[in-house]
XYZ file of C-alpha atoms in Angstrom:
761
model
C -16.727 -1.504 -20.248
C -16.133 -2.985 -16.836
C -18.627 -3.008 -14.000
C -17.737 -4.571 -10.676
C -20.008 -4.816 -7.645
C -18.580 -5.946 -4.328
C -20.608 -5.907 -1.116
C -18.361 -7.217 1.644
C -16.234 -6.537 4.658
C -12.949 -5.442 3.099
C -9.829 -7.503 3.852
C -11.866 -10.272 5.586
C -10.746 -13.820 4.739
C -13.492 -16.414 5.156
C -13.392 -20.168 4.558
C -15.775 -22.964 5.303
C -13.254 -25.642 6.159
C -10.472 -26.023 8.706
C -8.398 -29.074 7.868
C -5.399 -28.177 10.020
C -6.475 -27.419 13.616
C -4.029 -25.467 15.739
C -1.993 -27.856 17.942
C -2.125 -27.096 21.673
C 0.840 -24.975 22.852
C 3.109 -26.199 25.672
C 2.177 -25.994 29.332
C 3.254 -22.885 31.270
C 6.175 -22.610 33.619
C 5.352 -23.975 37.061
C 4.231 -21.364 39.581
C 6.139 -20.567 42.711
C 5.692 -22.805 45.796
C 4.046 -20.049 47.852
C 1.038 -19.790 45.512
C -2.235 -20.690 47.251
C -3.396 -24.176 46.228
C -6.482 -23.234 44.242
C -7.481 -23.029 40.587
C -4.317 -24.606 39.112
C -3.525 -23.166 35.683
C -3.695 -25.543 32.743
C -3.381 -23.070 29.902
C -0.482 -22.218 27.658
C 2.100 -19.497 27.886
C 2.686 -16.570 25.555
C 5.129 -13.670 25.484
C 4.624 -10.541 27.537
C 4.183 -7.199 25.801
C 7.416 -5.295 25.303
C 8.588 -3.540 28.496
C 9.652 0.066 28.893
C 13.098 -0.081 27.251
C 14.608 2.472 29.625
C 13.604 0.421 32.680
C 13.747 -3.163 31.396
C 17.188 -3.824 32.926
C 16.344 -2.298 36.311
C 16.388 -5.226 38.840
C 14.707 -3.195 41.583
C 11.172 -4.103 42.665
C 9.177 -0.944 43.428
C 6.232 -1.344 45.806
C 4.296 1.789 44.936
C 1.188 0.845 46.906
C -0.222 -1.957 49.120
C -2.453 -2.202 52.187
C -0.451 -4.902 53.981
C 2.304 -7.407 53.253
C 5.781 -6.983 51.776
C 8.970 -8.836 50.787
C 10.526 -11.452 53.074
C 13.337 -13.836 52.053
C 12.876 -12.681 48.439
C 9.212 -13.713 48.504
C 6.624 -11.015 47.827
C 3.184 -11.258 49.415
C 1.077 -8.129 48.984
C -2.682 -7.569 49.339
C -5.130 -4.723 48.985
C -4.883 -2.260 46.063
C -1.396 -3.480 45.152
C 0.686 -1.508 42.643
C 4.221 -2.592 41.674
C 6.832 -1.677 39.051
C 9.294 -4.342 37.951
C 11.588 -4.776 34.931
C 9.826 -2.143 32.836
C 6.250 -3.219 33.669
C 3.491 -1.876 35.904
C 1.101 -4.311 37.598
C -2.100 -3.451 39.507
C -4.043 -6.165 41.410
C -5.917 -7.037 44.615
C -3.209 -9.606 45.480
C 0.292 -10.238 44.136
C 2.565 -13.129 45.069
C 6.106 -13.243 43.660
C 9.403 -15.097 43.936
C 12.346 -12.736 43.250
C 14.648 -15.718 42.739
C 12.677 -17.125 39.783
C 10.904 -13.838 38.899
C 7.579 -15.708 38.631
C 4.604 -13.741 39.947
C 0.895 -14.453 40.443
C -1.553 -11.526 40.358
C -5.227 -11.989 41.380
C -8.293 -9.824 41.323
C -8.794 -6.868 38.941
C -5.374 -7.409 37.442
C -3.948 -4.898 34.973
C -0.508 -5.330 33.416
C 0.977 -2.490 31.332
C 3.861 -2.790 28.862
C 5.263 -0.356 26.325
C 3.146 -1.596 23.410
C 0.134 -3.398 24.900
C -1.703 -4.123 28.129
C -3.426 -7.162 29.630
C -6.176 -7.278 32.212
C -8.000 -10.143 33.894
C -8.989 -11.887 37.081
C -5.793 -13.945 37.364
C -2.464 -13.558 35.549
C 0.605 -15.793 35.895
C 3.726 -13.765 34.943
C 7.293 -14.938 34.243
C 9.395 -11.757 34.053
C 12.570 -13.581 32.965
C 10.952 -15.389 30.038
C 8.502 -12.509 29.530
C 5.510 -14.838 29.330
C 2.045 -14.612 30.815
C -1.170 -16.595 31.190
C -4.416 -14.783 31.933
C -7.836 -16.030 33.177
C -11.123 -14.159 32.545
C -9.098 -11.462 30.862
C -8.794 -8.793 28.213
C -5.841 -7.916 25.995
C -5.511 -4.592 24.172
C -2.871 -4.263 21.437
C -2.109 -0.790 20.108
C -2.604 -0.174 16.407
C 0.980 0.861 15.645
C 2.214 -2.535 16.868
C -0.393 -4.534 14.950
C 1.029 -3.930 11.499
C 1.924 -1.386 8.852
C -1.019 0.827 7.964
C -3.178 -0.384 10.857
C -5.255 2.540 12.118
C -6.896 1.303 15.308
C -6.370 -0.791 18.434
C -7.321 -4.468 18.678
C -9.376 -5.684 21.639
C -9.445 -9.341 22.729
C -11.941 -10.003 25.497
C -13.145 -13.176 27.128
C -12.038 -16.275 28.971
C -8.298 -16.618 28.529
C -5.754 -14.515 26.676
C -1.992 -14.902 26.574
C 0.717 -13.396 24.386
C 2.359 -10.134 23.375
C 2.542 -7.486 20.718
C 4.077 -10.200 18.514
C 1.443 -12.864 19.140
C -1.674 -13.069 21.310
C -3.759 -16.206 21.849
C -7.290 -16.291 23.121
C -9.835 -18.903 24.200
C -13.581 -18.261 24.326
C -12.709 -14.755 23.182
C -14.414 -11.880 21.376
C -12.324 -10.006 18.817
C -13.127 -6.435 17.725
C -11.607 -3.095 16.769
C -14.561 -1.109 18.151
C -13.720 0.726 21.388
C -17.294 1.050 22.691
C -18.264 -0.739 25.889
C -20.884 -2.512 23.815
C -19.090 -2.772 20.460
C -20.958 -2.430 17.202
C -19.441 -5.641 15.886
C -17.639 -8.591 17.394
C -16.260 -11.845 16.117
C -16.626 -14.424 18.884
C -14.359 -17.436 18.598
C -13.532 -20.500 20.599
C -9.878 -19.848 19.710
C -8.067 -16.735 18.473
C -4.509 -16.513 17.134
C -3.444 -12.887 16.610
C -0.107 -12.525 14.780
C 1.215 -8.997 14.716
C 1.660 -7.614 11.234
C 0.545 -10.869 9.590
C -3.031 -12.016 10.233
C -5.756 -12.819 12.747
C -7.013 -16.409 12.721
C -10.307 -17.263 14.451
C -11.812 -20.745 14.730
C -15.428 -21.735 15.387
C -16.615 -18.164 15.011
C -19.852 -16.221 15.378
C -20.053 -12.881 13.612
C -22.148 -10.419 15.600
C -23.519 -7.040 14.582
C -25.149 -4.953 17.330
C -25.091 -8.057 19.558
C -27.016 -10.136 17.014
C -25.431 -13.203 15.442
C -25.471 -12.836 11.653
C -23.710 -16.080 10.707
C -21.345 -18.768 11.964
C -18.184 -20.061 10.344
C -15.659 -22.685 11.435
C -12.710 -20.597 10.200
C -12.017 -16.891 9.643
C -8.686 -15.352 8.608
C -8.065 -11.593 8.389
C -4.767 -10.659 6.656
C -2.927 -7.652 8.111
C 0.024 -7.443 5.703
C -1.604 -7.568 2.264
C -4.541 -5.219 1.693
C -4.637 -6.198 -1.989
C -5.767 -9.766 -1.285
C -9.540 -9.927 -0.966
C -11.276 -13.158 -0.092
C -14.866 -12.213 -0.781
C -16.548 -12.711 -4.181
C -16.312 -10.178 -6.991
C -18.907 -10.013 -9.740
C -18.585 -7.933 -12.903
C -18.138 -7.705 -16.645
C -15.474 -6.644 -19.130
C -15.385 -6.688 -22.916
C -12.347 -8.973 -22.738
C -13.634 -11.757 -20.472
C -17.399 -11.134 -20.402
C -19.339 -11.537 -17.171
C -17.306 -13.017 -14.349
C -17.450 -14.261 -10.768
C -14.239 -14.477 -8.714
C -13.850 -16.009 -5.251
C -10.887 -16.800 -3.012
C -11.259 -19.412 -0.256
C -8.924 -20.052 2.656
C -8.339 -23.825 2.690
C -5.581 -24.345 5.206
C -3.771 -22.093 7.665
C -1.082 -22.992 10.178
C 1.943 -21.328 11.693
C 3.988 -19.961 8.813
C 1.728 -21.368 6.085
C -1.361 -20.138 4.242
C -3.132 -22.105 1.489
C -5.863 -20.381 -0.537
C -8.039 -21.692 -3.334
C -9.292 -19.598 -6.248
C -12.495 -20.342 -8.165
C -13.411 -18.057 -11.078
C -15.838 -18.233 -13.967
C -15.816 -16.110 -17.144
C -18.536 -16.327 -19.770
C -15.993 -15.880 -22.575
C -13.096 -17.849 -21.096
C -14.624 -20.627 -19.028
C -13.793 -21.942 -15.569
C -10.650 -20.845 -13.722
C -9.170 -22.831 -10.813
C -6.115 -21.963 -8.756
C -4.139 -22.601 -5.569
C -1.910 -20.075 -3.737
C 0.423 -21.287 -0.997
C 2.675 -18.989 1.054
C 5.069 -20.266 3.698
C 7.646 -18.866 6.085
C 9.963 -20.316 8.714
C 13.067 -19.214 10.579
C 15.334 -20.306 7.692
C 13.140 -20.174 4.581
C 10.218 -18.466 2.911
C 8.444 -18.554 -0.415
C 5.253 -19.171 -2.324
C 3.658 -21.573 -4.829
C 0.915 -20.426 -7.201
C -0.980 -22.459 -9.770
C -3.835 -21.309 -11.982
C -5.592 -22.774 -14.994
C -8.430 -21.797 -17.295
C -10.600 -24.592 -18.656
C -12.535 -23.399 -21.674
C -12.245 -22.128 -25.246
C -8.990 -20.291 -24.453
C -7.123 -22.611 -22.041
C -4.408 -21.066 -19.890
C -1.824 -22.453 -17.471
C 0.084 -20.172 -15.075
C 2.559 -21.627 -12.538
C 4.828 -19.554 -10.277
C 7.264 -20.619 -7.572
C 9.725 -18.724 -5.386
C 11.849 -20.101 -2.535
C 14.533 -18.422 -0.411
C 16.614 -20.591 1.904
C 19.177 -19.536 4.502
C 22.217 -21.814 4.593
C 24.027 -21.303 7.839
C 24.511 -17.758 9.069
C 25.973 -16.241 5.900
C 24.651 -17.965 2.790
C 21.324 -17.594 0.974
C 19.898 -19.720 -1.853
C 17.002 -18.450 -4.006
C 15.137 -20.530 -6.589
C 12.272 -19.143 -8.686
C 10.368 -20.449 -11.713
C 7.534 -19.123 -13.843
C 5.580 -21.083 -16.482
C 2.901 -19.533 -18.689
C 1.038 -21.222 -21.506
C -1.295 -19.294 -23.845
C -1.773 -16.287 -21.544
C -4.486 -14.277 -23.279
C -3.286 -11.013 -21.688
C 0.314 -10.799 -22.937
C 1.199 -13.995 -24.859
C -1.920 -15.682 -26.306
C -0.020 -18.138 -28.539
C 3.199 -18.608 -26.582
C 4.630 -20.877 -23.921
C 7.011 -19.033 -21.585
C 9.364 -20.590 -19.042
C 11.608 -18.458 -16.836
C 13.975 -19.944 -14.229
C 16.376 -18.281 -11.860
C 18.768 -19.709 -9.257
C 21.112 -17.613 -7.147
C 23.524 -18.363 -4.328
C 25.055 -15.570 -2.227
C 27.711 -15.898 0.465
C 28.569 -13.084 2.866
C 31.955 -13.111 4.549
C 33.666 -10.702 6.918
C 35.268 -8.674 4.140
C 33.766 -10.193 1.001
C 30.555 -10.991 -0.815
C 30.415 -13.732 -3.435
C 27.614 -15.195 -5.475
C 26.524 -17.041 -8.583
C 23.293 -16.595 -10.540
C 21.807 -18.811 -13.256
C 19.042 -17.305 -15.401
C 17.200 -18.966 -18.287
C 14.209 -17.869 -20.363
C 12.449 -19.894 -23.041
C 9.765 -18.586 -25.401
C 8.152 -21.167 -27.677
C 5.525 -20.724 -30.398
C 4.422 -22.786 -33.401
C 6.865 -21.046 -35.752
C 9.862 -20.272 -33.533
C 11.669 -20.964 -30.277
C 14.051 -18.655 -28.420
C 16.246 -19.607 -25.440
C 18.407 -17.120 -23.487
C 20.825 -18.395 -20.855
C 23.015 -16.392 -18.488
C 25.422 -17.530 -15.772
C 26.963 -14.755 -13.655
C 29.525 -14.995 -10.850
C 30.523 -12.024 -8.696
C 33.139 -11.483 -6.011
C 33.551 -8.219 -4.086
C 36.404 -8.311 -1.615
C 38.078 -5.894 0.814
C 41.586 -7.312 1.167
C 42.656 -4.704 3.697
C 41.475 -1.208 4.695
C 43.077 0.254 1.540
C 42.759 -2.497 -1.099
C 39.463 -3.551 -2.707
C 38.648 -5.775 -5.695
C 35.508 -6.340 -7.735
C 35.228 -9.272 -10.185
C 32.283 -10.183 -12.440
C 32.257 -13.172 -14.819
C 29.318 -13.771 -17.146
C 28.489 -16.437 -19.691
C 25.624 -15.644 -22.064
C 24.038 -17.547 -24.921
C 21.177 -16.941 -27.349
C 19.636 -19.772 -29.372
C 16.800 -18.915 -31.776
C 15.185 -21.520 -34.025
C 12.764 -20.608 -36.827
C 10.415 -22.735 -38.903
C 11.656 -20.983 -42.015
C 15.084 -19.435 -42.046
C 18.471 -20.072 -40.555
C 18.905 -20.503 -36.791
C 20.720 -17.839 -34.806
C 23.197 -18.893 -32.129
C 25.489 -16.672 -30.138
C 27.721 -17.337 -27.134
C 30.091 -15.028 -25.330
C 32.048 -14.754 -22.114
C 32.396 -11.361 -20.352
C 35.081 -10.456 -17.813
C 35.008 -7.303 -15.680
C 37.654 -6.720 -13.038
C 38.536 -3.652 -10.978
C 41.179 -3.181 -8.304
C 41.328 -0.068 -6.088
C 44.327 0.802 -3.919
C 44.280 3.772 -1.540
C 47.703 5.492 -1.569
C 46.752 8.122 1.035
C 47.609 11.070 -1.249
C 45.946 9.432 -4.258
C 43.934 6.423 -5.374
C 45.310 3.851 -7.849
C 42.825 1.882 -9.977
C 43.301 -1.038 -12.350
C 40.393 -1.872 -14.693
C 39.976 -4.745 -17.167
C 36.885 -5.366 -19.302
C 36.629 -7.917 -22.118
C 33.925 -9.690 -24.175
C 35.145 -12.990 -25.649
C 33.190 -14.862 -28.357
C 32.712 -18.627 -28.000
C 32.453 -20.683 -31.175
C 31.355 -19.013 -34.405
C 29.743 -15.598 -33.878
C 29.125 -13.571 -37.012
C 29.907 -9.843 -36.811
C 31.074 -10.068 -33.211
C 32.977 -7.046 -31.900
C 33.615 -6.034 -28.304
C 33.315 -2.266 -28.674
C 33.449 -1.682 -24.913
C 36.638 -3.672 -24.225
C 39.269 -2.117 -21.944
C 42.439 -4.203 -21.885
C 43.434 -2.737 -19.438
C 43.189 0.800 -17.977
C 45.402 2.116 -15.179
C 44.475 5.422 -13.549
C 45.553 7.467 -10.572
C 43.173 10.011 -9.051
C 43.512 12.608 -6.339
C 41.928 15.853 -5.139
C 42.852 19.139 -3.519
C 42.161 18.007 0.032
C 44.410 14.954 -0.298
C 47.284 16.875 -1.854
C 47.141 20.234 -0.034
C 45.001 19.486 3.054
C 43.008 22.691 3.742
C 45.439 25.159 2.180
C 43.110 25.726 -0.823
C 39.994 26.047 1.314
C 38.002 29.096 0.298
C 39.799 29.410 -3.061
C 38.700 26.392 -5.084
C 38.453 22.612 -4.933
C 39.716 20.276 -7.615
C 39.818 16.621 -8.596
C 42.345 15.257 -11.088
C 42.948 11.983 -12.889
C 45.878 10.668 -14.951
C 45.259 7.447 -16.879
C 46.592 5.215 -19.621
C 44.983 2.217 -21.217
C 44.001 0.206 -24.251
C 40.532 0.490 -25.854
C 38.802 -1.009 -28.882
C 38.465 1.151 -32.023
C 34.828 0.864 -33.196
C 35.740 2.013 -36.738
C 38.991 0.263 -37.544
C 38.153 -2.602 -35.155
C 41.650 -2.590 -33.804
C 43.050 -1.390 -30.521
C 43.713 2.212 -29.514
C 46.056 3.276 -26.724
C 44.827 6.372 -24.907
C 46.699 8.567 -22.430
C 44.399 10.976 -20.646
C 44.634 13.900 -18.220
C 41.446 15.185 -16.544
C 41.096 18.001 -13.998
C 37.824 19.346 -12.579
C 37.678 22.527 -10.486
C 34.935 24.396 -8.678
C 34.488 27.353 -6.364
C 31.468 27.722 -4.058
C 30.924 31.117 -2.431
C 29.835 30.329 1.145
C 29.774 33.930 2.325
C 26.625 35.743 3.413
C 27.224 38.678 1.067
C 24.356 39.679 -1.248
C 26.634 39.428 -4.309
C 28.182 35.987 -4.872
C 30.267 34.423 -7.637
C 30.373 30.629 -8.130
C 32.008 28.638 -10.894
C 33.098 25.187 -11.982
C 35.282 24.095 -14.884
C 36.945 21.108 -16.477
C 39.902 20.441 -18.763
C 40.428 17.050 -20.448
C 43.398 16.198 -22.695
C 43.472 12.881 -24.578
C 46.363 11.584 -26.722
C 45.807 8.490 -28.890
C 48.102 5.939 -30.531
C 46.731 6.675 -34.021
C 48.398 10.123 -33.939
C 45.207 11.998 -33.007
C 44.509 14.150 -29.963
C 41.625 16.048 -28.386
C 41.185 18.462 -25.521
C 37.876 19.652 -24.026
C 37.187 22.963 -22.279
C 34.225 23.353 -19.947
C 33.481 26.492 -17.890
C 30.268 27.367 -15.998
C 30.344 30.644 -14.007
C 27.300 32.053 -12.165
C 26.801 35.532 -10.662
C 23.958 35.878 -8.151
C 22.543 38.773 -6.185
C 20.123 38.522 -3.240
C 17.825 41.411 -2.398
C 15.042 41.530 0.120
C 14.222 38.579 2.333
C 13.674 35.960 -0.389
C 14.399 37.620 -3.739
C 17.328 36.952 -6.030
C 18.727 37.351 -9.547
C 21.150 34.924 -11.219
C 23.190 35.229 -14.429
C 24.847 32.051 -15.815
C 27.161 31.133 -18.679
C 27.641 27.505 -19.778
C 30.503 26.762 -22.173
C 31.588 23.335 -23.445
C 33.635 22.673 -26.583
C 35.978 19.905 -27.835
C 39.048 20.724 -29.891
C 40.805 18.171 -32.118
C 39.640 14.616 -32.845
C 39.114 11.386 -30.893
C 38.615 7.913 -32.393
C 36.813 6.703 -29.234
C 33.064 7.125 -28.931
C 33.266 7.376 -25.131
C 35.369 10.557 -25.399
C 33.125 12.436 -27.826
C 31.164 15.402 -26.460
C 28.944 18.077 -27.964
C 29.262 21.861 -27.867
C 27.367 24.250 -25.590
C 27.551 28.057 -25.446
C 24.524 29.580 -23.741
C 23.812 32.523 -21.443
C 20.794 32.344 -19.131
C 19.254 34.555 -16.494
C 16.690 34.064 -13.754
C 14.861 36.439 -11.415
C 12.748 35.519 -8.383
C 11.011 38.276 -6.442
C 8.949 38.328 -3.261
C 6.245 40.967 -3.861
C 4.778 40.818 -0.353
C 1.279 39.916 0.918
C 1.716 36.342 -0.320
C 2.607 37.301 -3.911
C 5.791 36.211 -5.650
C 6.951 36.270 -9.262
C 9.799 34.958 -11.353
C 11.125 34.630 -14.849
C 13.926 33.013 -16.797
C 15.386 33.380 -20.297
C 18.140 31.652 -22.295
C 20.290 32.895 -25.209
C 22.085 30.258 -27.333
C 25.200 31.822 -28.902
C 25.781 28.755 -31.111
C 22.475 29.346 -32.892
C 23.628 32.891 -33.649
C 26.882 31.550 -35.088
C 24.922 29.097 -37.250
C 22.843 31.915 -38.716
C 19.536 30.856 -37.177
C 16.554 33.227 -37.174
C 16.833 33.838 -33.439
C 19.188 32.698 -30.702
C 16.604 33.148 -27.938
C 15.236 29.976 -26.377
C 11.741 29.616 -24.854
C 11.354 31.951 -21.889
C 9.176 31.378 -18.838
C 7.400 33.582 -16.322
C 5.769 32.599 -13.038
C 3.277 34.250 -10.697
C 2.262 32.773 -7.316
C -0.164 33.746 -4.586
C 0.255 31.873 -1.310
C -1.230 33.888 1.566
C -1.492 30.904 3.965
C -0.985 27.164 4.223
C -4.644 26.676 3.228
C -4.500 28.406 -0.151
C -2.025 28.483 -3.034
C -2.323 29.599 -6.653
C 0.350 29.459 -9.327
C 0.507 30.208 -13.031
C 3.369 29.391 -15.395
C 3.687 30.651 -18.961
C 6.236 29.786 -21.648
C 6.929 32.091 -24.612
C 8.289 30.523 -27.823
C 10.353 33.173 -29.699
C 10.501 31.010 -32.833
C 6.693 30.857 -33.130
C 6.245 34.323 -31.609
C 3.507 32.947 -29.335
C 2.845 31.872 -25.768
C 3.154 28.124 -26.274
C 1.905 26.901 -22.884
C 0.104 28.538 -19.991
C -0.507 26.468 -16.873
C -2.658 27.176 -13.803
C -2.544 25.317 -10.472
C -4.790 25.823 -7.448
C -4.692 24.197 -3.992
C -7.317 25.138 -1.403
C -8.236 23.598 1.941
C -11.583 24.971 3.231
C -12.007 23.229 6.573
C -11.459 19.469 6.270
C -11.963 19.485 2.496
C -9.060 19.675 0.049
C -9.513 21.043 -3.486
C -6.837 20.916 -6.176
C -7.253 22.077 -9.776
C -4.918 22.194 -12.757
C -5.338 23.535 -16.274
C -3.084 23.938 -19.314
C -3.701 26.153 -22.335
C -1.949 25.445 -25.656
C -1.211 28.833 -27.172
C 0.040 27.389 -30.473
C -3.205 25.495 -31.163
C -5.255 28.022 -29.222
C -7.189 25.490 -27.175
C -7.352 24.116 -23.645
C -5.101 21.055 -23.562
C -6.003 19.653 -20.131
C -8.371 20.370 -17.249
C -8.085 18.407 -14.001
C -9.984 18.623 -10.704
C -9.449 16.782 -7.419
C -11.819 17.151 -4.453
C -11.085 15.159 -1.290
C -13.110 14.983 1.908
C -16.133 17.070 0.874
C -18.500 16.809 3.837
C -22.132 15.902 3.107
C -23.609 16.196 6.560
C -21.929 14.836 9.691
C -21.071 11.331 8.495
C -20.865 11.368 4.701
C -17.781 12.328 2.662
C -17.387 12.643 -1.110
C -14.111 12.557 -3.080
C -13.728 13.013 -6.816
C -11.104 13.143 -9.565
C -11.888 14.468 -13.048
C -9.273 14.498 -15.831
C -10.243 16.086 -19.174
C -8.146 15.879 -22.352
C -8.811 18.903 -24.521
C -7.165 17.423 -27.611
C -9.414 14.330 -27.510
C -12.361 16.337 -26.186
C -13.198 13.658 -23.632
C -12.588 12.732 -19.998
C -9.612 10.389 -19.554
C -10.596 9.603 -15.968
C -13.746 10.078 -13.900
C -13.497 8.837 -10.305
C -16.018 9.262 -7.482
C -15.866 7.814 -3.981
C -18.651 8.142 -1.396
C -17.905 7.220 2.235
C -20.410 6.990 5.088
C -19.081 6.800 8.663
C -20.313 3.839 10.738
C -17.965 4.502 13.699
C -15.671 1.453 13.583
C -16.625 0.718 9.994
C -17.597 2.707 6.940
C -19.702 2.238 3.843
C -17.621 2.889 0.708
C -19.086 3.266 -2.789
C -16.566 3.846 -5.607
C -17.214 4.594 -9.272
C -14.221 4.550 -11.623
C -14.265 5.220 -15.360
C -10.989 5.104 -17.312
C -12.172 5.095 -20.971
C -8.704 5.634 -22.494
C -5.620 3.444 -22.514
C -4.709 -0.169 -21.815
C -7.646 -2.382 -20.679
C -9.927 0.600 -20.292
C -13.343 0.312 -18.657
C -15.605 1.171 -15.757
C -15.814 -0.179 -12.219
C -18.428 0.119 -9.490
C -17.571 -1.067 -5.994
C -19.784 -1.004 -2.904
C -18.412 -2.347 0.370
C -18.502 -2.046 4.128
C -14.996 -2.067 5.497
C -13.511 -2.069 8.969
C -11.664 1.220 9.438
C -8.774 -0.168 11.425
C -7.578 -2.570 8.754
C -5.241 -1.559 5.902
C -7.133 -1.074 2.669
C -6.189 -0.211 -0.904
C -8.687 1.260 -3.324
C -8.523 1.730 -7.087
C -9.673 5.349 -6.582
C -7.079 7.697 -8.077
C -5.261 4.900 -9.955
C -5.117 4.648 -13.739
C -5.212 1.515 -15.904
C -1.397 1.288 -15.959
C -1.133 1.652 -12.189
C -0.182 5.333 -12.410
C -1.509 7.904 -9.986
C -4.094 10.342 -11.338
C -3.857 13.858 -9.948
C -4.104 17.421 -11.164
C -0.921 17.412 -13.217
C -1.519 18.704 -16.729
C 1.446 17.266 -18.556
C 4.499 18.957 -20.059
C 4.579 22.684 -20.460
């Protein structure tokens, strides 16, 4: 059993310390000489919002409205309800001064600046149109939700003393941050400094959290992640049979540009104290993370993970990752695991090369296993018609046992392919070889090709469009040397392969389509094999969306082949299918298959399971379908399935059921209800999954949501009593609607989605 209770603002990162204060940004660009000498700006610059892309390159200054003033000697002085358009932006203000030589403008009084993705308003804004930077006094900045980050569902409002930035990054001083669009917002986070990074996180320093204009608490540091809804910084309390009662908390310790350091403190009654550090970093040329976690108690655990990606110049990338686990009670309670990976990739104009080193070590008291792999690749386009692909791999396995002989194995693999375009055909050279190193018992490279030369072509290359409408074909002629898995020698094979197909593209009701294949192989051990494959289909359309199809599938090899890769089975079946539109939303269909091979083998019946379908879909708000399969061997309806989808108003209902006709019992019953309104503000969603064979519910999920305008109260109950790490969860939280959020509702214990599917049949 697992019970979890969380009462928090979802996705909110809170920490009590700020050990890395944000350094002051650089001073802004100097204003133009004609600016009135008052209130000199001392704040920093940020980027402007993105302009209208269709007008960003337009150098014309449009004076849409002004009471008096104008442009003289490339200096703009305009006063009184001024409205201008310049370089993809619109600016409204009481006064605007601008230098068209430097493209630096000053706007004063009721200023509003509009870009494509955000807008800024304030009492005074200093704008550099060339550098696309701005500084605003006594201002507001509104950033649209779609530019904030993936999954963000509302706009962000920064209001207060000074704001400066863009859709990529907005700074604020003495600012209030909220996602509530009311004039008097339901909640606000006031901060002396705000750093809003689009798609990443919002960082607020020296904050006061207000609800209905009342200060609830103060914190020196608040971080709200925008790109990872799975990371939750507020405490979780609960219990499981595996770890007992637990308390988990994540604390933000340090945050700066491109770096986030979190601490993890956890306590389990059955495992002891858990401590961890998570560091993520990103720069223009590198990114990665460091994670360390340890359990101190009766079942000690150490878990270390590292990943680093480094750009080297413009074309090369180096990646280094390591993972160390010691006595992980979840998957390796008595083992020590070490996994390391290093890769280097180089991109060139017509080539890609790289080398990868991979090593895994698994150590226990009674054994140790080490796997090592070194792989080098080179893909190269020598000219428009010549391409090569080379892969070299060294692999070794070293297993040591406390009792018994050690096992060691080393081998070197070579794979090379060369493709040459000959206009009318394509020539390919292929070489594949596994080479043992040292003493390897029972080593045999069954997949060796040493080498294979083939030439391929098709109907369009050879005959242009002269066969168009008749049939298309593709042919291959090859000769090469392969390894014989039985005699363990080499076999020379000479092979001819032709594939043909005809697609009826006419609009006639009666159509005939077919495809076929002929393969002839001749081998150096005096054996030969040819394969015939033919698949015709006759279809007839009647009515607007009704049809009948009759198919025959034939595949049979003749002769003998010593190579496993050339062996195929036999197929000889006839199948039919009918789909009919019955009108008024009703449709029906059926299909049946007759296996002629079973008749030749003297089986009781050659009929295969047949299926029938009935659907009723009168509108987009309602759909019902039933499928039934008849088993001619058992002379019974083996499976009958029912599916229902209904949308009454804003509620969605989906149901699925499956009846096992052989056992004569209901095999599965599933129900999904989403968005059931309980009054004006409350919504209920539920998923029920019942297993008729076990006679118990495999999943019971309920989620209650109460609308609080810019936030919502969410209570979730989840019970997954079957499967890996089964248990129950109860979560209660107040979350901000605008922020991305992931819930365990509708997710099984293995991470699979739970819906109304009823399994096979």
